[in-house]
Coordinates of C-alpha atoms and ligand atoms in Angstrom, one line a residue:
M1 CA 112.0 88.3 110.2
T2 CA 109.9 86.8 107.4
A3 CA 108.3 88.7 104.6
Q4 CA 105.2 88.4 106.1
D5 CA 106.0 89.9 109.4
G6 CA 106.8 93.1 107.7
R7 CA 105.4 96.2 107.1
N8 CA 104.9 95.6 103.3
G9 CA 104.2 91.8 103.7
G10 CA 101.0 92.0 105.8
G11 CA 99.3 91.2 102.7
K12 CA 96.6 88.9 103.6
A13 CA 95.1 90.9 106.5
D14 CA 95.1 94.0 104.5
S15 CA 93.3 92.2 101.6
D16 CA 90.7 90.4 103.8
A17 CA 90.1 94.6 105.3
T18 CA 89.9 95.6 101.8
A19 CA 87.4 93.7 100.6
D20 CA 85.2 93.8 103.3
A21 CA 85.6 98.2 102.9
A22 CA 85.6 98.5 99.4
T23 CA 83.1 96.5 98.1
A24 CA 79.4 96.4 99.6
D25 CA 78.3 93.1 98.0
T26 CA 80.0 89.6 98.6
S27 CA 80.3 88.8 94.8
A28 CA 82.3 92.1 94.3
A29 CA 84.2 91.1 97.0
V30 CA 84.8 87.4 95.5
S31 CA 86.0 89.2 92.1
V32 CA 88.8 91.3 93.2
R33 CA 90.2 88.3 95.7
P34 CA 92.4 86.8 93.0
L35 CA 93.8 90.6 92.3
E36 CA 94.4 90.9 96.1
R37 CA 96.2 87.7 96.6
G38 CA 98.3 88.0 93.1
L39 CA 99.5 91.2 94.9
T40 CA 100.3 89.6 98.2
V41 CA 102.4 87.0 96.3
L42 CA 104.4 89.8 94.4
R43 CA 104.6 91.9 97.6
T44 CA 106.2 88.5 99.2
M45 CA 108.3 87.9 96.2
S46 CA 109.8 91.6 96.2
W47 CA 111.1 91.3 100.0
P48 CA 114.9 90.9 100.0
G49 CA 115.6 86.5 99.4
W50 CA 111.9 86.0 97.9
E51 CA 112.8 87.3 94.5
R52 CA 113.1 83.8 93.6
A53 CA 111.2 81.2 95.4
R54 CA 109.0 78.0 94.8
P55 CA 105.4 77.9 94.8
G56 CA 105.5 75.6 97.9
E57 CA 107.4 78.1 99.9
L58 CA 105.3 80.9 98.8
A59 CA 102.4 79.3 99.9
R60 CA 103.6 78.8 103.5
E61 CA 104.9 82.2 103.6
T62 CA 101.3 83.9 102.6
G63 CA 99.3 81.3 104.3
L64 CA 97.5 81.0 100.9
A65 CA 96.2 77.6 99.7
R66 CA 99.0 75.9 97.3
S67 CA 96.4 75.4 94.6
T68 CA 95.5 79.6 94.9
V69 CA 99.5 80.1 94.6
D70 CA 100.1 77.4 91.7
R71 CA 97.1 79.4 90.1
I72 CA 98.5 83.0 91.0
V73 CA 102.4 82.2 90.0
A74 CA 100.8 80.5 86.3
T75 CA 98.8 83.7 85.7
L76 CA 101.8 86.3 86.7
D77 CA 104.0 83.9 84.3
R78 CA 101.7 84.2 81.1
L79 CA 101.5 87.9 81.9
G80 CA 105.5 88.0 81.9
C81 CA 105.4 89.6 85.5
L82 CA 107.6 86.6 86.6
R83 CA 109.1 83.5 84.9
F84 CA 110.3 79.8 85.9
D85 CA 113.5 78.9 86.3
G86 CA 113.0 74.8 87.0
R87 CA 110.6 75.2 89.9
Q88 CA 111.2 78.5 90.8
A89 CA 109.5 81.6 90.2
E90 CA 111.5 84.6 89.5
L91 CA 110.5 88.3 89.3
A92 CA 110.5 89.7 85.9
V93 CA 111.4 92.8 84.4
P94 CA 107.9 93.4 82.7
L95 CA 106.6 93.5 86.3
M96 CA 108.3 96.7 86.0
E97 CA 105.6 98.3 83.8
L98 CA 103.4 98.6 87.3
G99 CA 106.3 101.1 88.9
N100 CA 106.8 102.9 85.6
A101 CA 103.0 103.5 85.4
Y102 CA 103.5 105.5 89.0
L103 CA 106.7 107.0 87.7
A104 CA 105.4 108.1 84.4
A105 CA 101.8 109.3 86.2
S106 CA 104.0 111.5 88.9
G107 CA 105.9 113.2 86.1
L108 CA 108.5 113.9 88.4
P109 CA 111.5 111.6 87.3
D110 CA 110.6 113.0 83.7
A111 CA 110.6 116.7 84.9
L112 CA 113.7 116.1 87.1
A113 CA 116.1 113.5 86.4
A114 CA 118.1 115.1 84.0
D115 CA 118.4 118.0 86.9
V116 CA 119.5 115.0 89.4
E117 CA 121.9 113.9 87.3
E118 CA 123.7 117.1 86.6
L119 CA 123.8 117.9 90.5
A120 CA 125.4 114.7 91.5
D121 CA 128.3 115.3 88.3
R122 CA 128.8 118.9 90.1
F123 CA 129.1 117.5 93.4
D124 CA 130.6 113.9 92.4
E125 CA 128.3 112.7 95.0
S126 CA 125.3 110.9 94.8
V127 CA 121.8 113.0 94.6
S128 CA 118.4 111.5 94.8
L129 CA 114.7 112.3 95.0
A130 CA 112.4 110.9 97.3
V131 CA 108.4 111.1 97.7
P132 CA 106.3 110.5 101.2
D133 CA 104.9 107.1 101.1
G134 CA 102.5 107.1 104.4
D135 CA 105.1 107.4 106.7
G136 CA 107.9 106.4 105.1
V137 CA 109.9 107.7 102.7
R138 CA 110.5 106.2 98.7
F139 CA 112.9 106.8 96.5
I140 CA 112.3 107.8 92.8
A141 CA 115.4 108.7 91.3
Q142 CA 118.9 108.1 92.2
A143 CA 122.1 109.2 90.7
T144 CA 124.8 107.1 92.1
R145 CA 128.5 108.3 92.7
R146 CA 129.4 106.3 95.6
R147 CA 133.0 105.3 96.0
S148 CA 132.5 104.2 99.5
M149 CA 131.3 100.9 101.3
S150 CA 128.2 102.6 102.1
L151 CA 124.6 101.1 101.2
A152 CA 123.3 102.5 97.7
F153 CA 120.0 102.7 97.4
R154 CA 117.2 102.1 94.1
I155 CA 114.4 103.6 92.9
G156 CA 111.6 102.2 94.7
D157 CA 113.7 101.6 98.4
A158 CA 111.7 102.6 101.3
L159 CA 113.4 104.3 104.3
P160 CA 111.5 105.0 107.8
A161 CA 110.8 108.8 108.0
E162 CA 112.8 109.0 111.2
R163 CA 116.0 107.9 109.7
C164 CA 116.9 109.9 106.4
G165 CA 116.8 113.6 105.7
P166 CA 113.9 113.8 103.1
G167 CA 111.6 112.0 106.3
A168 CA 112.1 115.2 108.4
V169 CA 111.4 117.2 105.3
F170 CA 107.9 115.4 104.8
A171 CA 107.3 115.5 108.7
A172 CA 107.9 119.4 108.2
T173 CA 104.5 119.4 107.3
W174 CA 102.5 116.8 109.4
G175 CA 99.5 117.5 111.2
T176 CA 98.6 115.2 114.1
P177 CA 96.8 112.6 111.8
E178 CA 100.3 112.0 110.1
W179 CA 101.9 112.2 113.7
T180 CA 99.8 109.6 115.0
A181 CA 100.1 107.3 112.1
W182 CA 103.8 107.5 112.6
R183 CA 103.7 106.8 116.1
A184 CA 101.8 103.4 115.6
R185 CA 104.1 102.4 112.8
H186 CA 106.9 103.1 115.1
A187 CA 105.1 101.4 117.8
A188 CA 104.6 98.3 115.9
D189 CA 107.8 98.2 114.3
P190 CA 110.6 100.1 116.5
H191 CA 113.6 98.4 114.8
D192 CA 112.2 99.3 111.3
T193 CA 112.2 95.6 110.3
G194 CA 109.6 96.6 107.9
F195 CA 111.8 98.4 105.6
P196 CA 114.2 96.0 103.9
A197 CA 116.3 98.7 102.4
V198 CA 117.9 99.6 105.6
P199 CA 119.8 97.7 108.3
S200 CA 117.5 97.1 111.4
R201 CA 117.9 99.6 114.4
Q202 CA 119.1 98.2 117.4
E203 CA 118.0 101.4 119.6
A204 CA 114.3 102.6 119.1
E205 CA 114.5 106.3 117.7
C206 CA 113.7 108.7 120.0
E207 CA 110.4 110.7 119.2
Q208 CA 111.9 114.0 120.6
D209 CA 114.9 113.9 118.2
F210 CA 112.8 113.5 115.1
A211 CA 110.4 116.3 116.0
V212 CA 113.4 118.4 116.5
R213 CA 114.5 117.5 112.9
A214 CA 111.3 118.0 111.4
A215 CA 111.0 121.3 113.2
H216 CA 114.1 122.5 112.0
A217 CA 113.3 121.2 108.5
R218 CA 110.0 123.7 109.0
S219 CA 111.7 126.6 110.2
E220 CA 115.2 126.4 108.0
G221 CA 114.0 124.7 105.0
W222 CA 116.4 121.8 105.2
A223 CA 117.5 118.6 106.9
L224 CA 120.2 116.8 107.8
D225 CA 120.9 113.0 108.1
D226 CA 123.7 112.6 110.4
Q227 CA 124.4 108.5 110.0
L228 CA 120.9 107.8 110.9
I229 CA 121.1 104.7 108.6
E230 CA 124.4 103.4 109.4
P231 CA 127.7 104.7 110.7
G232 CA 129.2 107.0 107.9
L233 CA 126.3 107.7 105.9
V234 CA 125.8 111.5 105.8
A235 CA 122.8 113.4 103.6
V236 CA 121.4 117.1 103.1
A237 CA 117.4 117.0 102.2
V238 CA 115.7 120.1 100.5
P239 CA 112.2 120.1 99.7
V240 CA 111.0 120.8 96.0
H241 CA 107.4 122.0 96.2
A242 CA 104.8 121.5 93.7
P243 CA 103.0 124.6 92.1
D244 CA 100.2 124.1 94.5
G245 CA 102.5 124.6 97.2
T246 CA 102.7 121.2 98.8
V247 CA 106.1 119.3 99.2
A248 CA 106.2 117.2 95.5
C249 CA 109.7 115.3 96.3
A250 CA 112.6 116.0 98.6
L251 CA 116.2 116.4 96.9
S252 CA 119.0 115.1 98.5
T253 CA 122.9 114.8 98.3
V254 CA 124.5 111.7 100.1
S255 CA 128.2 111.5 101.0
H256 CA 130.4 109.5 103.5
T257 CA 132.1 111.0 106.7
S258 CA 135.6 110.1 105.2
R259 CA 134.9 113.0 102.7
H260 CA 132.5 115.3 104.7
T261 CA 131.2 115.7 108.2
A262 CA 127.0 115.9 107.9
D263 CA 127.3 119.8 108.6
G264 CA 130.6 120.1 106.3
L265 CA 128.4 118.3 103.9
A266 CA 125.6 120.9 104.3
E267 CA 127.9 124.0 104.0
A268 CA 129.4 122.6 101.1
V269 CA 126.2 121.8 98.8
L270 CA 123.1 123.7 100.7
P271 CA 123.6 127.2 98.2
A272 CA 123.6 124.7 95.1
L273 CA 121.4 122.3 96.1
R274 CA 118.5 125.2 97.0
R275 CA 119.0 126.6 93.8
A276 CA 118.2 123.0 91.9
A277 CA 115.6 122.6 94.2
A278 CA 114.1 126.3 92.9
A279 CA 114.9 125.5 89.4
M280 CA 112.7 122.3 89.7
E281 CA 110.0 123.8 91.3
R282 CA 110.3 126.4 88.0
T283 CA 110.3 123.1 85.9
L284 CA 107.2 121.8 87.9
M285 CA 105.5 124.9 87.2
D286 CA 105.7 125.4 83.8
R287 CA 104.9 121.7 83.1
D288 CA 101.7 121.8 85.3
G289 CA 99.8 123.7 82.8
E290 CA 100.8 121.0 80.1
R291 CA 99.9 118.3 82.3
A292 CA 96.8 119.4 83.5
T293 CA 95.2 119.9 79.9
V294 CA 97.4 117.4 77.7
G295 CA 96.9 114.2 79.8
G296 CA 99.3 110.9 79.2
E297 CA 99.4 109.0 76.2
L298 CA 96.5 106.4 76.6
E299 CA 97.6 103.3 75.2
A300 CA 95.2 100.3 74.9
I301 CA 96.5 98.1 78.0
G302 CA 97.1 94.3 77.9
A303 CA 93.8 93.0 75.7
V304 CA 93.1 90.0 77.9
G305 CA 91.5 87.4 76.0
G306 CA 88.9 84.8 76.8
K307 CA 89.1 82.4 79.3
A308 CA 89.1 79.3 77.7
E309 CA 92.1 80.8 75.3
L310 CA 94.3 81.1 78.5
G311 CA 93.9 78.1 80.5
A312 CA 91.4 77.1 83.3
G313 CA 93.8 78.2 85.7
F314 CA 94.3 81.8 84.3
L315 CA 93.3 84.4 86.9
Q316 CA 91.4 86.7 84.6
S317 CA 90.6 89.3 87.5
L318 CA 94.5 89.4 88.6
A319 CA 94.9 90.2 85.0
R320 CA 92.5 92.7 84.5
G321 CA 93.4 94.6 88.1
L322 CA 97.0 94.9 87.0
A323 CA 96.0 96.5 83.4
V324 CA 94.0 98.7 85.2
L325 CA 97.0 99.9 87.6
R326 CA 99.3 100.1 84.5
A327 CA 96.5 102.1 82.4
L328 CA 96.7 104.8 85.2
G329 CA 100.3 105.6 84.0
A330 CA 98.3 107.7 81.7
A331 CA 97.3 109.8 84.5
R332 CA 98.3 113.5 84.8
G333 CA 97.7 116.1 87.3
D334 CA 94.9 114.6 89.5
G335 CA 94.5 111.5 87.6
L336 CA 91.9 109.5 85.3
P337 CA 88.8 109.2 85.2
L338 CA 87.0 105.6 85.6
T339 CA 85.9 106.1 82.0
A340 CA 89.4 106.5 80.7
V341 CA 90.5 103.5 82.7
A342 CA 87.8 101.5 81.5
E343 CA 88.6 102.6 77.9
A344 CA 92.3 101.7 78.0
T345 CA 91.7 98.4 79.1
G346 CA 88.6 97.5 77.2
L347 CA 87.1 96.4 80.8
P348 CA 83.5 97.1 81.7
R349 CA 83.2 99.8 83.8
A350 CA 82.1 98.2 86.5
T351 CA 84.8 95.6 86.5
A352 CA 87.3 98.6 86.1
R353 CA 85.9 100.2 89.0
R354 CA 85.7 97.4 91.5
A355 CA 89.8 96.9 90.7
L356 CA 90.3 100.6 91.4
H357 CA 88.8 100.1 94.4
A358 CA 90.6 97.2 95.4
L359 CA 93.8 98.9 94.3
R360 CA 92.9 101.8 96.4
G361 CA 92.3 99.8 99.6
L362 CA 95.5 98.5 99.3
G363 CA 97.2 101.6 99.5
Y364 CA 98.5 101.7 95.4
V365 CA 95.8 103.8 94.1
A366 CA 94.3 107.5 95.3
S367 CA 90.9 108.6 94.0
D368 CA 89.8 112.3 94.4
G369 CA 87.0 114.0 92.8
G370 CA 86.2 110.7 90.8
L371 CA 90.0 110.7 89.3
F372 CA 92.1 107.8 90.1
R373 CA 96.1 108.1 90.3
P374 CA 98.7 105.6 90.9
L375 CA 100.5 105.9 94.5
P376 CA 104.5 105.5 95.3
R377 CA 103.7 102.5 97.4
V378 CA 103.1 100.6 93.7
L379 CA 107.1 100.7 93.5
E380 CA 107.1 98.1 96.3
L381 CA 106.1 95.7 94.0
G382 CA 109.7 94.1 93.0
Y383 CA 110.8 97.3 91.5
A384 CA 113.6 98.0 93.5
H385 CA 115.0 94.5 92.8
L386 CA 114.6 94.8 89.2
T387 CA 115.9 98.2 88.5
G388 CA 119.0 97.1 90.5
L389 CA 119.5 94.0 88.1
P390 CA 123.0 94.7 86.6
F391 CA 123.1 93.7 82.6
P392 CA 124.3 90.4 82.7
D393 CA 121.1 89.2 85.4
L394 CA 118.7 90.7 82.9
V395 CA 119.7 88.7 79.9
Q396 CA 120.6 85.9 81.5
P397 CA 117.1 84.2 81.8
H398 CA 116.8 85.1 78.1
L399 CA 119.9 83.1 77.3
R400 CA 118.6 80.3 79.5
Q401 CA 115.3 79.8 77.3
L402 CA 117.5 80.5 74.2
V403 CA 119.5 77.5 74.8
A404 CA 116.7 75.3 75.9
R405 CA 115.1 75.8 72.5
V406 CA 117.8 75.7 70.3
H407 CA 120.4 73.3 72.0
E408 CA 123.5 75.4 71.6
S409 CA 125.1 77.8 74.0
A410 CA 124.3 81.1 74.0
S411 CA 126.6 84.5 74.4
V412 CA 125.9 88.5 74.8
T413 CA 129.1 90.4 73.8
V414 CA 130.2 93.9 74.2
L415 CA 132.5 95.6 72.0
D416 CA 135.7 96.9 73.9
G417 CA 138.1 98.4 71.2
T418 CA 138.9 95.9 68.7
D419 CA 137.8 93.0 70.9
I420 CA 134.5 91.5 71.7
L421 CA 133.9 90.9 75.6
Y422 CA 132.0 88.1 77.1
V423 CA 129.1 89.5 79.5
A424 CA 127.0 86.9 79.7
R425 CA 126.7 83.4 78.4
A426 CA 124.4 80.5 79.0
P427 CA 126.7 76.7 77.6
T428 CA 124.7 73.8 76.3
V429 CA 125.6 70.7 78.4
R430 CA 127.2 69.4 75.4
I431 CA 131.3 69.9 75.4
M432 CA 132.3 73.0 73.3
S433 CA 135.7 72.9 72.1
A434 CA 135.9 76.8 72.8
N435 CA 136.6 77.5 76.7
I436 CA 134.7 80.6 77.0
T437 CA 134.0 81.9 80.2
L438 CA 132.6 85.8 81.2
G439 CA 135.5 88.2 80.5
T440 CA 136.9 86.4 77.6
R441 CA 137.8 88.1 74.6
F442 CA 138.7 87.7 71.1
P443 CA 139.1 90.1 68.3
A444 CA 135.8 91.5 66.9
Y445 CA 136.6 91.0 63.0
P446 CA 136.6 87.1 63.1
T447 CA 133.6 86.7 64.8
A448 CA 129.6 86.8 64.0
M449 CA 129.3 88.9 67.1
G450 CA 132.1 91.2 66.5
R451 CA 130.6 92.0 62.9
V452 CA 127.6 92.4 64.4
L453 CA 129.2 95.0 67.0
L454 CA 131.2 96.7 64.4
A455 CA 128.3 97.0 62.1
G456 CA 126.6 99.1 64.7
L457 CA 129.3 101.9 64.3
P458 CA 129.8 104.7 61.8
A459 CA 131.7 103.4 58.9
T460 CA 134.4 104.9 59.5
E461 CA 134.8 103.9 62.9
S462 CA 134.4 100.6 62.0
A463 CA 137.1 100.9 59.5
R464 CA 139.1 102.4 61.8
R465 CA 139.0 99.6 64.5
L466 CA 139.2 96.8 61.9
K467 CA 142.3 98.2 60.6
E468 CA 143.8 98.7 64.2
S469 CA 143.4 94.9 64.5
E470 CA 145.8 94.2 61.9
P471 CA 144.1 90.8 61.2
R472 CA 145.7 87.5 60.6
P473 CA 144.7 84.4 59.7
V474 CA 143.5 82.9 63.1
T475 CA 142.6 79.5 61.1
R476 CA 142.6 78.6 57.2
H477 CA 139.1 80.4 56.9
T478 CA 139.7 83.5 59.0
V479 CA 139.2 86.5 55.9
T480 CA 142.2 89.1 56.6
S481 CA 141.9 91.5 53.7
L482 CA 140.4 94.9 55.0
P483 CA 138.5 95.7 51.9
E484 CA 136.5 92.3 52.0
L485 CA 136.0 92.8 56.1
R486 CA 134.8 96.3 55.6
R487 CA 132.2 94.7 52.7
I488 CA 131.4 91.9 55.3
V489 CA 130.6 94.7 58.0
A490 CA 128.0 97.2 55.6
D491 CA 126.8 93.4 54.7
T492 CA 125.9 92.8 58.3
A493 CA 124.5 95.9 58.8
T494 CA 122.3 95.7 55.9
A495 CA 121.3 92.1 56.9
G496 CA 120.9 92.9 60.7
H497 CA 123.0 89.5 61.6
A498 CA 126.1 87.8 61.1
A499 CA 127.0 83.9 60.4
V500 CA 130.6 83.3 60.6
D501 CA 132.2 79.7 59.8
E502 CA 135.6 78.3 61.4
E503 CA 137.5 81.9 61.1
L504 CA 137.7 82.0 65.1
E505 CA 138.3 78.5 65.4
E506 CA 138.3 75.1 63.1
G507 CA 134.9 73.4 63.4
L508 CA 133.3 76.4 65.3
R509 CA 130.2 78.4 63.7
S510 CA 128.0 81.3 65.4
V511 CA 125.2 83.5 64.1
A512 CA 124.6 86.9 65.7
V513 CA 122.1 89.5 65.9
P514 CA 122.3 92.8 67.7
L515 CA 120.7 94.4 70.7
H516 CA 119.5 97.5 70.7
G517 CA 119.7 99.5 73.8
A518 CA 116.5 102.0 74.6
D519 CA 118.2 104.6 72.7
G520 CA 117.9 102.5 69.6
R521 CA 121.9 101.9 69.4
V522 CA 123.4 98.7 69.1
A523 CA 124.6 98.0 72.6
A524 CA 125.5 94.1 72.5
A525 CA 125.2 91.2 70.5
L526 CA 123.8 87.8 71.0
N527 CA 125.0 84.9 69.4
V528 CA 124.3 81.0 69.1
A529 CA 127.5 78.9 68.6
G530 CA 128.1 75.1 67.8
H531 CA 130.2 73.0 66.1
S532 CA 130.0 73.2 62.0
G533 CA 129.2 69.7 61.4
T534 CA 128.1 68.8 58.1
T535 CA 125.1 71.2 57.8
P536 CA 125.5 74.0 55.3
L537 CA 126.1 77.4 56.8
D538 CA 123.2 78.9 55.3
A539 CA 120.6 76.2 57.0
T540 CA 122.3 76.6 60.0
R541 CA 121.7 80.3 59.5
E542 CA 117.8 80.1 58.8
A543 CA 117.2 77.5 61.9
L544 CA 118.7 79.7 64.2
L545 CA 117.5 83.2 62.9
P546 CA 114.2 83.1 64.1
A547 CA 114.8 82.4 67.8
L548 CA 117.8 84.7 68.0
R549 CA 115.8 87.8 66.8
E550 CA 112.8 86.7 69.0
T551 CA 115.0 86.4 72.0
A552 CA 116.8 89.6 70.6
A553 CA 113.4 91.4 70.5
A554 CA 112.3 90.4 74.1
I555 CA 115.6 91.3 75.5
E556 CA 115.5 95.0 74.1
A557 CA 112.0 95.2 75.3
D558 CA 113.2 94.4 78.7
L559 CA 115.9 96.8 78.0
R560 CA 113.5 99.8 77.3
T561 CA 111.2 98.6 80.2
A562 CA 114.3 98.6 82.9
S563 CA 115.7 101.8 81.8
R564 CA 112.4 104.0 81.4
H565 CA 113.2 106.1 84.7
H566 CA 117.0 105.0 85.3
R567 CA 120.5 104.8 83.4
L568 CA 120.8 101.0 82.8
R569 CA 124.9 100.3 82.2
I570 CA 125.5 98.3 79.7
P571 CA 129.2 97.1 80.3
Ligands
LIG601 C1 120.0 108.5 99.4 O1 119.8 109.0 98.2 O2 120.9 107.0 99.3 C2 119.9 109.1 100.4 C3 119.4 110.5 101.0 C4 118.3 110.7 101.9 C5 119.0 110.3 103.0 C6 119.9 109.1 103.1 C7 120.0 108.6 101.9 O3 119.1 110.7 104.3

């Protein structure tokens, strides 16, 4: 199985068809080709195992010329959607802004995610929201409480409709065209190899079974998944209707046969699940009025400079197409008119129109009555992988870049009681005296990161923890007086950084800044540490602070993007 064999990987054929269908004249077709090819590369890199790849491998996999792939990855790197680690390109968090645009425009996670969380707490089981995506199903919200060893899906993952509860709920409303499309896909890919999030199936689904489940969902208003995805995994799904009566999404509860049989789960959760769906329908109804009239915030999107400024290899039409997709995040209700898209992106109308039509041809955008809105398929562009990245993986590339810039080791820690705990680290090649690995702990009071973390707490709380630490002289230089430590922590809060020389270990100095989570609170600390040498501490601080602050800002931007629609756990 390769990325290009899969359902979501067939970009080349799609692109050519789109170019032919969506644009009448050849020059227009040529002008959107970099966008189509850029999306082909992003789709390929979204396939499991391809999130990091060399341009040469991408060229072989996509069938695109090596020189084309080089220009695409250089452009995507410049836009922040991917970055290089040595010779490998890897997907980067800013790419999530595309998926975030779809999620914002759909309005469903914003309106319903809190209810999903609450339900998961109440049931102590995973709860999710999924929307129809062609003849498949795509997750748009997840509150995971999975204790067993079964699969956990991420926002953006797609399932075949015939193998899950939400699929039967959506199929309950299908007419002949939808069943025909499903049949064609199913015949072309009977083992679901085009759905990388699910284990591929050995025996093909019998259409009759799926039709029976869809009919049950139609007459009873709910559907069961009795281990359709993998042994042990059971789920119950109910529809959540939009104010116009169509099914907006499916609300599911998932469990495991070690806790519930499928029927037992239905019996246990259905009444509450139905009440929750009814409450969600009321929320959507209340929101409907607001959304139709207010519209989303139309921020100016990624002004893309002139070609000279961006380098000869920069693919402006790829950058512009992605800016158009992001701009659609402001779409509410039925969508945005062309004029609004042109305005938000600063693009000429004809350019914006060509990009919109190309995106529509690829299944990323819908248009109706001159209004454009993004479709769930946008989430196939790296969203599931990036939303699944744990915090340390998210900060690691930034640490790598920081170390390359300052040639000293960089680390990220969190506060755990009175200790700092290392959760990410990028060492230099130079030998450091401090033998630090992930999971290493130090007392907070004699460290720069500890002081930054304590400074993020209310003063009474940091004072309490300092006292509880029972400070003692770790080196000749350690400050141990509680009043002085309280003053240092207060100064750290004002200054926004801390610098510590030889208080934890002779010969070792560290400069640290806070990392704020999406809620604005200090969530972690970032430092650069090295030998004290003969340079005065002030000089070291001045030398390191700009790089530290820029890195912290880049990490904080990623934290905001990554936690826009899901709860990112910071250890
Ligand atoms: C899930 O949320 O993981 C889920 C939902 C419905 C299914 C299977 C899994 O049928």
